[in-house]
Structures are given as structure tokens and as C-alpha cells.
């Protein structure tokens, strides 16, 4: 029996990663992992995650295409921010994107020791689940959170994934964290937008009039794509 | 308006402690903080928390009274383990207890920078709430968890405390973590034992035939006492 774990923060990852052979699903619903999926759907060939604004700035000065966000706002030097609506096919097709965000790249770094890191969001939930079912290994949903704090939307994704894997595959959700994620998902799934309306990050986005981003990020299975991180090359590419 | 926060793990404490002036409520329902309350109820005058088994062993060799647990089992050299049923008035009255447990002392250490650290458990929930209402400052419920992993029982205590403070006092629970704690508490409060029956630590205790410990630890407001940590002296004493 495989385990599906839900890790609530990059800072907790060492306590949930008992096995380097696990699949780690990095999740940052609002908005990094949703946006990365969108960039691939718009035709990007790869995404290079960088940790710091300086690295992103340097890439921009070298003529690369750059997406960069801090504290929910687009960095002014960048081509794109963290809104999926920034990522048009006309600009992305055939390109490599250099990308940094407040929480998403931190989560990818936290999991750097894992052998198999994929990018998960509601927009590609079923593609993620299918991959996990096919590989049939332990899975850790690694929530990016907000500056290492717990958030509900990433946890809901962990619950949704755990719900599918335990229903359809040879998976058990035995930890308290995974069970709470499933509990919350079962409350939320019939109206995720309503369930999230009083949460921290929704408030942060609504203050910036980003209601349409929120709805976009909650659009389940919009894309049948699976971005996967190649740690040797430090690059995210589509799987298959 | 004061904030009530719920921090799910000692490893997350730096991201929830935005203010050294907050009250930090250290919570380890199964069983350290319940047992510390019990030791005071049995007449102990103080409890000295120590981090390592070596320190506890040294204290024992110096003739002190020692409670010591690792991985839910009593350390064989100690006078007591981590079961509240070990702590009889005949042995504790007027005494100082040296105490170490897998998770509880780790949580106290994590909060060491805070100016006001109190010991919370279901057995003294109302005493904790009254203290917070009276002090009227920000509060962080710091869940000891299990080896830095999230657990449900400590989170439920955080939710119960947040529920009381927001109902009766000038407190808001605005973070996602505090809101999830309240959400879980509202599901659990009519039958906490039933709600917890499939959780990690209940399984760990039941394997050791400790059903009576579990029920004891869920006995709300059994004691009207408030243990408070004096960091200058590294000692827990009753507040009055």
C-alpha cells in the first residue's frame, strides 16, 4: 500500500519526506503552479524556476522571457507577473520562461532532494492523479503555503488528490495531515470558491481586484498536462 | 483587536510569532501538557522541563523526581512516564518534577523567545481562556505535534481556545490555520473521542492499551489551574 501525505508548508517538508523515492507534488494554487501549467498550455517549452528576484532580473537583462512576482504583485522589470491571464500563446509559444514567485519556487527548492517532482494545481488535478496512479509510489502533496504558513487552498488540493488516489488506487491516507486535507476537501468540493471566500490569500487577491484569477485557479481539469521538474537541469518540462 | 493564531508545529513557530509580546500557549494534549497540569493538581510546586534524556537521567542520579518519556513509552530510569495516571499526590506533593517528553519540551523550547508562555490542555481549557481574556493580548496556540508533524488533537485545542476567545473577547481568528482549527473543533466538540478515533496518536496509544489515558486527556476543564513557564528560571510554576 502506498502512502499519500499532505505537507502543509515547505518548512515541514523534512518531517514528511521519509523516502527520496516518493513523488513530490508541488502545489501553489494561488497562483504559481496554476500559472506554470498555463504557460505550458500556452506553448512554453520549459520553465526555469529561480529563487531570487536578482536572478530573474539578470535573466531579463540577458534577453530571456521572465515571470516574476513578490507579495502578490508583478515585479516591474518582468514580462509577466503571477497571474495566469498574463501568459498568452503569442508570447510563450516555443519559448523558455524564467520564473520566480513568493512561495512556489521556495517549495520546489524544499523538495530538491526528491527524485520525482511534479507541478500540481486544480487546473491539472486529474493529470497529476493519473501520473501518481500509474507510477504507484508514495506521494507527498507539498503545499507552498504563504511564506511557510499554512494555507487552505493548497491543502484542499492535497485533499482532492488524496481523495482520488485512495478511491481509485492502492493508496492510504493515514496521517493526520492527509486526513484533515480530505476532511476539508469534502466540505469544499461542491463550491470551492464559497469555501475559500474568507481565507487569507483570497482576501489578498481580492484587494488587488483579482477575482477572475481566483476563479481561474479553481477551474478543475482545465488542462490535461503534467509539468515535471528536472533537477539535474533545474528546468520544468512537460512529461511526455 | 487581538489575534488568536494556531501554529501547527514547533517547526512553524518562527512564521507565527510576529510579536514577542504574545501569549504562547504550549499544547501537547497526548500527553505532556495534560500530564504537567495533573502533576500540579497533585501538589507539585514546580516542573523543570529538560530537552534530553541525558539531562533527565542526570537529575535522577542527583536524587530528583523525574518524569521521562520517549516515543510514547516511559524511560526505564524515570519515576514516571507521560501518563497522567502516574502522577499521584502522595509522590508529588511539595515536590519539584524534572520532566522530558518527545514533543512537549521541544515546543516549550521553540517558544523560548516569547515573554509569556503558558501550558494548555483540555483539562485546563477554561483557565487558559480566562488568562488570555484577562491579559487581552495576541495569543498563539503552539501545537507540539508529533516530531514536528501536524496532529489533530492539539489543533482541536487551538480551535476550542480560538472559539472561546472570539466568542467572549476582543479577538479575531483571521489566519487560515486558526480558521481550520475552529472548523475542526466545531465538527469534533460533541464527541471528541469519536472524532479522534482514526488519528495517528490515538492509534499509537491504543496499541499500548492506553484508552484510559486518551479519555483522561479529553476531560475538559477537569482542573482550574494555570501552569506558566518562567524562562529566566527555566521552570514551570502555577500562576495565580
mmCIF file of C-alpha atoms in Angstrom, chain A:
data_model
loop_
_atom_site.group_PDB
_atom_site.id
_atom_site.type_symbol
_atom_site.label_atom_id
_atom_site.label_comp_id
_atom_site.label_asym_id
_atom_site.label_seq_id
_atom_site.Cartn_x
_atom_site.Cartn_y
_atom_site.Cartn_z
ATOM 1 C CA UNK A 1 0.000 0.000 0.000
ATOM 2 C CA UNK A 2 1.371 3.433 -0.955
ATOM 3 C CA UNK A 3 1.031 6.492 1.246
ATOM 4 C CA UNK A 4 -0.406 9.813 0.209
ATOM 5 C CA UNK A 5 0.873 12.552 2.510
ATOM 6 C CA UNK A 6 -0.073 16.199 2.708
ATOM 7 C CA UNK A 7 2.717 18.512 3.891
ATOM 8 C CA UNK A 8 1.330 21.904 4.932
ATOM 9 C CA UNK A 9 4.472 24.015 4.486
ATOM 10 C CA UNK A 10 7.905 23.857 2.835
ATOM 11 C CA UNK A 11 9.301 24.260 6.379
ATOM 12 C CA UNK A 12 7.685 20.941 7.351
ATOM 13 C CA UNK A 13 8.905 19.018 4.326
ATOM 14 C CA UNK A 14 11.817 17.301 6.140
ATOM 15 C CA UNK A 15 9.278 15.708 8.518
ATOM 16 C CA UNK A 16 7.134 14.333 5.689
ATOM 17 C CA UNK A 17 9.810 13.209 3.246
ATOM 18 C CA UNK A 18 10.681 9.825 4.672
ATOM 19 C CA UNK A 19 11.590 8.445 1.300
ATOM 20 C CA UNK A 20 13.557 10.014 -1.551
ATOM 21 C CA UNK A 21 11.727 7.727 -3.922
ATOM 22 C CA UNK A 22 8.368 9.458 -3.324
ATOM 23 C CA UNK A 23 6.630 11.579 -5.923
ATOM 24 C CA UNK A 24 6.502 15.146 -4.615
ATOM 25 C CA UNK A 25 3.629 17.230 -5.987
ATOM 26 C CA UNK A 26 4.431 20.915 -5.526
ATOM 27 C CA UNK A 27 1.232 22.930 -5.100
ATOM 28 C CA UNK A 28 0.739 26.676 -5.086
ATOM 29 C CA UNK A 29 -2.849 27.143 -6.245
ATOM 30 C CA UNK A 30 -2.811 30.968 -5.941
ATOM 31 C CA UNK A 31 -1.043 31.215 -8.307
ATOM 32 C CA UNK A 32 2.414 29.854 -9.192
ATOM 33 C CA UNK A 33 1.648 26.248 -10.090
ATOM 34 C CA UNK A 34 -1.579 27.239 -11.863
ATOM 35 C CA UNK A 35 0.396 29.797 -13.819
ATOM 36 C CA UNK A 36 3.182 27.354 -14.698
ATOM 37 C CA UNK A 37 0.558 24.967 -16.093
ATOM 38 C CA UNK A 38 -0.913 27.867 -18.058
ATOM 39 C CA UNK A 39 2.468 28.805 -19.516
ATOM 40 C CA UNK A 40 2.879 25.256 -20.814
ATOM 41 C CA UNK A 41 -0.675 25.222 -22.151
ATOM 42 C CA UNK A 42 0.251 28.439 -23.971
ATOM 43 C CA UNK A 43 3.119 26.623 -25.663
ATOM 44 C CA UNK A 44 6.176 27.291 -23.490
ATOM 45 C CA UNK A 45 8.746 24.517 -23.940
ATOM 46 C CA UNK A 46 10.267 24.868 -20.478
ATOM 47 C CA UNK A 47 10.182 26.892 -17.263
ATOM 48 C CA UNK A 48 13.313 27.604 -15.260
ATOM 49 C CA UNK A 49 12.454 28.348 -11.627
ATOM 50 C CA UNK A 50 14.780 30.767 -9.850
ATOM 51 C CA UNK A 51 14.706 31.685 -6.168
ATOM 52 C CA UNK A 52 15.621 35.327 -6.111
ATOM 53 C CA UNK A 53 14.430 38.490 -7.795
ATOM 54 C CA UNK A 54 18.099 39.206 -8.649
ATOM 55 C CA UNK A 55 18.407 36.015 -10.698
ATOM 56 C CA UNK A 56 15.185 36.877 -12.512
ATOM 57 C CA UNK A 57 16.456 40.398 -13.204
ATOM 58 C CA UNK A 58 19.730 39.032 -14.550
ATOM 59 C CA UNK A 59 17.832 36.659 -16.865
ATOM 60 C CA UNK A 60 15.767 39.582 -18.121
ATOM 61 C CA UNK A 61 18.906 41.630 -18.807
ATOM 62 C CA UNK A 62 20.197 38.680 -20.847
ATOM 63 C CA UNK A 63 17.114 38.850 -23.039
ATOM 64 C CA UNK A 64 15.178 35.968 -21.547
ATOM 65 C CA UNK A 65 11.417 35.904 -21.025
ATOM 66 C CA UNK A 66 10.746 36.427 -17.310
ATOM 67 C CA UNK A 67 7.773 35.935 -14.963
ATOM 68 C CA UNK A 68 8.376 37.399 -11.518
ATOM 69 C CA UNK A 69 6.135 38.110 -8.543
ATOM 70 C CA UNK A 70 6.619 39.160 -4.949
ATOM 71 C CA UNK A 71 3.845 39.552 -2.371
ATOM 72 C CA UNK A 72 1.139 39.021 -4.994
ATOM 73 C CA UNK A 73 2.411 41.881 -7.213
ATOM 74 C CA UNK A 74 4.253 41.673 -10.556
ATOM 75 C CA UNK A 75 7.897 42.774 -10.369
ATOM 76 C CA UNK A 76 8.144 45.824 -12.591
ATOM 77 C CA UNK A 77 11.130 44.649 -14.652
ATOM 78 C CA UNK A 78 9.446 41.363 -15.634
ATOM 79 C CA UNK A 79 7.492 40.395 -18.753
ATOM 80 C CA UNK A 80 4.815 38.710 -16.689
ATOM 81 C CA UNK A 81 3.618 38.572 -13.093
ATOM 82 C CA UNK A 82 1.948 35.636 -11.391
ATOM 83 C CA UNK A 83 -1.476 35.989 -12.996
ATOM 84 C CA UNK A 84 -2.321 33.166 -15.398
ATOM 85 C CA UNK A 85 -4.000 35.795 -17.584
ATOM 86 C CA UNK A 86 -0.549 37.272 -18.325
ATOM 87 C CA UNK A 87 0.512 34.137 -20.170
ATOM 88 C CA UNK A 88 -0.594 34.368 -23.826
ATOM 89 C CA UNK A 89 0.324 31.828 -26.513
ATOM 90 C CA UNK A 90 1.569 34.662 -28.738
ATOM 91 C CA UNK A 91 4.316 35.399 -26.224
ATOM 92 C CA UNK A 92 5.080 31.926 -24.908
ATOM 93 C CA UNK A 93 4.954 29.565 -27.862
ATOM 94 C CA UNK A 94 8.268 27.769 -28.263
ATOM 95 C CA UNK A 95 9.914 29.815 -25.509
ATOM 96 C CA UNK A 96 11.661 29.135 -22.211
ATOM 97 C CA UNK A 97 10.292 31.097 -19.280
ATOM 98 C CA UNK A 98 12.367 32.102 -16.247
ATOM 99 C CA UNK A 99 10.032 32.226 -13.265
ATOM 100 C CA UNK A 100 10.130 33.294 -9.611
ATOM 101 C CA UNK A 101 7.300 33.728 -7.121
ATOM 102 C CA UNK A 102 6.974 34.363 -3.385
ATOM 103 C CA UNK A 103 6.142 30.803 -2.422
ATOM 104 C CA UNK A 104 6.188 28.466 -5.404
ATOM 105 C CA UNK A 105 9.915 28.402 -6.030
ATOM 106 C CA UNK A 106 10.591 28.037 -2.287
ATOM 107 C CA UNK A 107 8.532 24.842 -2.334
ATOM 108 C CA UNK A 108 10.378 23.449 -5.360
ATOM 109 C CA UNK A 109 13.677 24.152 -3.580
ATOM 110 C CA UNK A 110 12.467 22.478 -0.375
ATOM 111 C CA UNK A 111 11.791 19.289 -2.306
ATOM 112 C CA UNK A 112 15.045 19.398 -4.273
ATOM 113 C CA UNK A 113 16.240 16.116 -2.730
ATOM 114 C CA UNK A 114 13.321 14.146 -4.139
ATOM 115 C CA UNK A 115 13.787 12.058 -7.248
ATOM 116 C CA UNK A 116 10.437 12.913 -8.815
ATOM 117 C CA UNK A 117 8.907 16.381 -8.540
ATOM 118 C CA UNK A 118 5.787 17.355 -10.454
ATOM 119 C CA UNK A 119 3.730 20.533 -10.612
ATOM 120 C CA UNK A 120 0.150 20.297 -9.385
ATOM 121 C CA UNK A 121 -2.822 22.649 -9.407
ATOM 122 C CA UNK A 122 -6.579 22.294 -9.719
ATOM 123 C CA UNK A 123 -6.221 23.048 -13.416
ATOM 124 C CA UNK A 124 -4.299 19.777 -13.929
ATOM 125 C CA UNK A 125 -5.588 17.704 -10.974
ATOM 126 C CA UNK A 126 -6.524 14.625 -12.966
ATOM 127 C CA UNK A 127 -3.251 14.610 -14.933
ATOM 128 C CA UNK A 128 -1.402 14.632 -11.580
ATOM 129 C CA UNK A 129 -3.605 11.890 -10.161
ATOM 130 C CA UNK A 130 -3.195 9.724 -13.277
ATOM 131 C CA UNK A 131 0.587 10.062 -13.069
ATOM 132 C CA UNK A 132 0.602 9.027 -9.391
ATOM 133 C CA UNK A 133 -1.710 6.079 -10.062
ATOM 134 C CA UNK A 134 0.470 4.952 -12.943
ATOM 135 C CA UNK A 135 3.769 5.248 -11.033
ATOM 136 C CA UNK A 136 2.230 3.564 -7.979
ATOM 137 C CA UNK A 137 4.677 5.051 -5.451
ATOM 138 C CA UNK A 138 4.335 7.076 -2.239
ATOM 139 C CA UNK A 139 3.152 10.624 -2.877
ATOM 140 C CA UNK A 140 3.682 13.841 -0.903
ATOM 141 C CA UNK A 141 1.499 16.834 -1.765
ATOM 142 C CA UNK A 142 3.805 19.702 -0.790
ATOM 143 C CA UNK A 143 1.791 22.846 -0.137
ATOM 144 C CA UNK A 144 3.694 26.029 -0.877
ATOM 145 C CA UNK A 145 1.639 27.932 1.697
ATOM 146 C CA UNK A 146 2.309 31.611 2.256
ATOM 147 C CA UNK A 147 5.832 32.384 3.457
ATOM 148 C CA UNK A 148 5.909 28.990 5.146
ATOM 149 C CA UNK A 149 2.499 29.497 6.776
ATOM 150 C CA UNK A 150 -0.351 27.060 6.288
ATOM 151 C CA UNK A 151 -2.980 27.929 3.725
ATOM 152 C CA UNK A 152 -6.327 26.377 2.920
ATOM 153 C CA UNK A 153 -6.315 26.376 -0.887
ATOM 154 C CA UNK A 154 -3.151 24.285 -1.248
ATOM 155 C CA UNK A 155 -4.433 21.944 1.459
ATOM 156 C CA UNK A 156 -7.692 21.498 -0.474
ATOM 157 C CA UNK A 157 -5.684 20.375 -3.493
ATOM 158 C CA UNK A 158 -3.859 17.872 -1.261
ATOM 159 C CA UNK A 159 -7.245 16.623 -0.052
ATOM 160 C CA UNK A 160 -8.632 16.347 -3.579
ATOM 161 C CA UNK A 161 -5.593 14.373 -4.736
ATOM 162 C CA UNK A 162 -5.704 12.110 -1.660
ATOM 163 C CA UNK A 163 -9.416 11.547 -2.234
ATOM 164 C CA UNK A 164 -8.834 10.380 -5.817
ATOM 165 C CA UNK A 165 -5.785 8.230 -5.007
ATOM 166 C CA UNK A 166 -7.442 6.448 -2.078
ATOM 167 C CA UNK A 167 -10.650 5.896 -4.075
ATOM 168 C CA UNK A 168 -9.049 4.655 -7.275
ATOM 169 C CA UNK A 169 -5.639 3.320 -6.373
ATOM 170 C CA UNK A 170 -3.614 1.370 -3.902
ATOM 171 C CA UNK A 171 -3.130 4.366 -1.595
ATOM 172 C CA UNK A 172 -3.833 5.070 2.063
ATOM 173 C CA UNK A 173 -4.105 8.467 3.718
ATOM 174 C CA UNK A 174 -3.113 7.540 7.223
ATOM 175 C CA UNK A 175 -1.541 10.725 8.581
ATOM 176 C CA UNK A 176 -3.487 13.361 10.488
ATOM 177 C CA UNK A 177 -2.488 15.968 7.917
ATOM 178 C CA UNK A 178 -3.765 13.946 4.955
ATOM 179 C CA UNK A 179 -6.987 13.200 6.798
ATOM 180 C CA UNK A 180 -7.611 16.846 7.610
ATOM 181 C CA UNK A 181 -6.947 17.730 3.966
ATOM 182 C CA UNK A 182 -9.555 15.176 2.851
ATOM 183 C CA UNK A 183 -11.995 16.387 5.523
ATOM 184 C CA UNK A 184 -11.688 19.975 4.256
ATOM 185 C CA UNK A 185 -11.917 18.928 0.606
ATOM 186 C CA UNK A 186 -15.157 17.052 1.280
ATOM 187 C CA UNK A 187 -16.634 20.204 2.804
ATOM 188 C CA UNK A 188 -15.383 22.426 0.000
ATOM 189 C CA UNK A 189 -15.711 20.458 -3.198
ATOM 190 C CA UNK A 190 -19.253 21.431 -4.167
ATOM 191 C CA UNK A 191 -18.386 25.129 -4.027
ATOM 192 C CA UNK A 192 -14.666 25.743 -3.571
ATOM 193 C CA UNK A 193 -14.971 29.457 -4.276
ATOM 194 C CA UNK A 194 -17.516 29.865 -1.492
ATOM 195 C CA UNK A 195 -15.481 27.744 0.944
ATOM 196 C CA UNK A 196 -12.415 29.912 0.324
ATOM 197 C CA UNK A 197 -14.092 33.277 0.485
ATOM 198 C CA UNK A 198 -12.855 34.173 3.958
ATOM 199 C CA UNK A 199 -9.326 32.859 3.602
ATOM 200 C CA UNK A 200 -6.107 34.861 3.833
ATOM 201 C CA UNK A 201 -4.950 34.694 0.251
ATOM 202 C CA UNK A 202 -8.340 35.258 -1.337
ATOM 203 C CA UNK A 203 -8.527 38.487 0.674
ATOM 204 C CA UNK A 204 -5.030 39.388 -0.533
ATOM 205 C CA UNK A 205 -6.017 38.809 -4.186
ATOM 206 C CA UNK A 206 -9.422 40.495 -3.910
ATOM 207 C CA UNK A 207 -7.740 43.598 -2.560
ATOM 208 C CA UNK A 208 -5.959 43.641 -5.935
ATOM 209 C CA UNK A 209 -9.233 43.054 -7.872
ATOM 210 C CA UNK A 210 -8.094 39.595 -8.892
ATOM 211 C CA UNK A 211 -11.433 37.783 -8.606
ATOM 212 C CA UNK A 212 -11.003 36.426 -12.110
ATOM 213 C CA UNK A 213 -7.607 34.945 -11.177
ATOM 214 C CA UNK A 214 -9.183 33.171 -8.209
ATOM 215 C CA UNK A 215 -11.884 31.607 -10.373
ATOM 216 C CA UNK A 216 -9.320 30.612 -12.995
ATOM 217 C CA UNK A 217 -7.184 28.878 -10.364
ATOM 218 C CA UNK A 218 -10.187 26.854 -9.181
ATOM 219 C CA UNK A 219 -11.137 25.591 -12.645
ATOM 220 C CA UNK A 220 -10.608 21.854 -12.180
ATOM 221 C CA UNK A 221 -9.027 19.831 -15.011
ATOM 222 C CA UNK A 222 -8.826 22.750 -17.430
ATOM 223 C CA UNK A 223 -5.619 21.272 -18.860
ATOM 224 C CA UNK A 224 -4.513 17.702 -19.423
ATOM 225 C CA UNK A 225 -0.811 18.443 -18.965
ATOM 226 C CA UNK A 226 1.834 17.440 -16.471
ATOM 227 C CA UNK A 227 4.847 19.700 -15.835
ATOM 228 C CA UNK A 228 7.726 17.788 -14.257
ATOM 229 C CA UNK A 229 10.880 19.207 -12.689
ATOM 230 C CA UNK A 230 14.242 18.000 -13.954
ATOM 231 C CA UNK A 231 16.543 18.747 -11.057
ATOM 232 C CA UNK A 232 19.741 17.970 -12.970
ATOM 233 C CA UNK A 233 18.935 20.721 -15.455
ATOM 234 C CA UNK A 234 16.925 22.868 -12.982
ATOM 235 C CA UNK A 235 14.148 23.077 -15.506
ATOM 236 C CA UNK A 236 10.467 22.201 -15.627
ATOM 237 C CA UNK A 237 9.281 20.434 -18.769
ATOM 238 C CA UNK A 238 6.145 18.698 -19.881
ATOM 239 C CA UNK A 239 6.070 14.997 -19.096
ATOM 240 C CA UNK A 240 5.697 13.060 -22.365
#
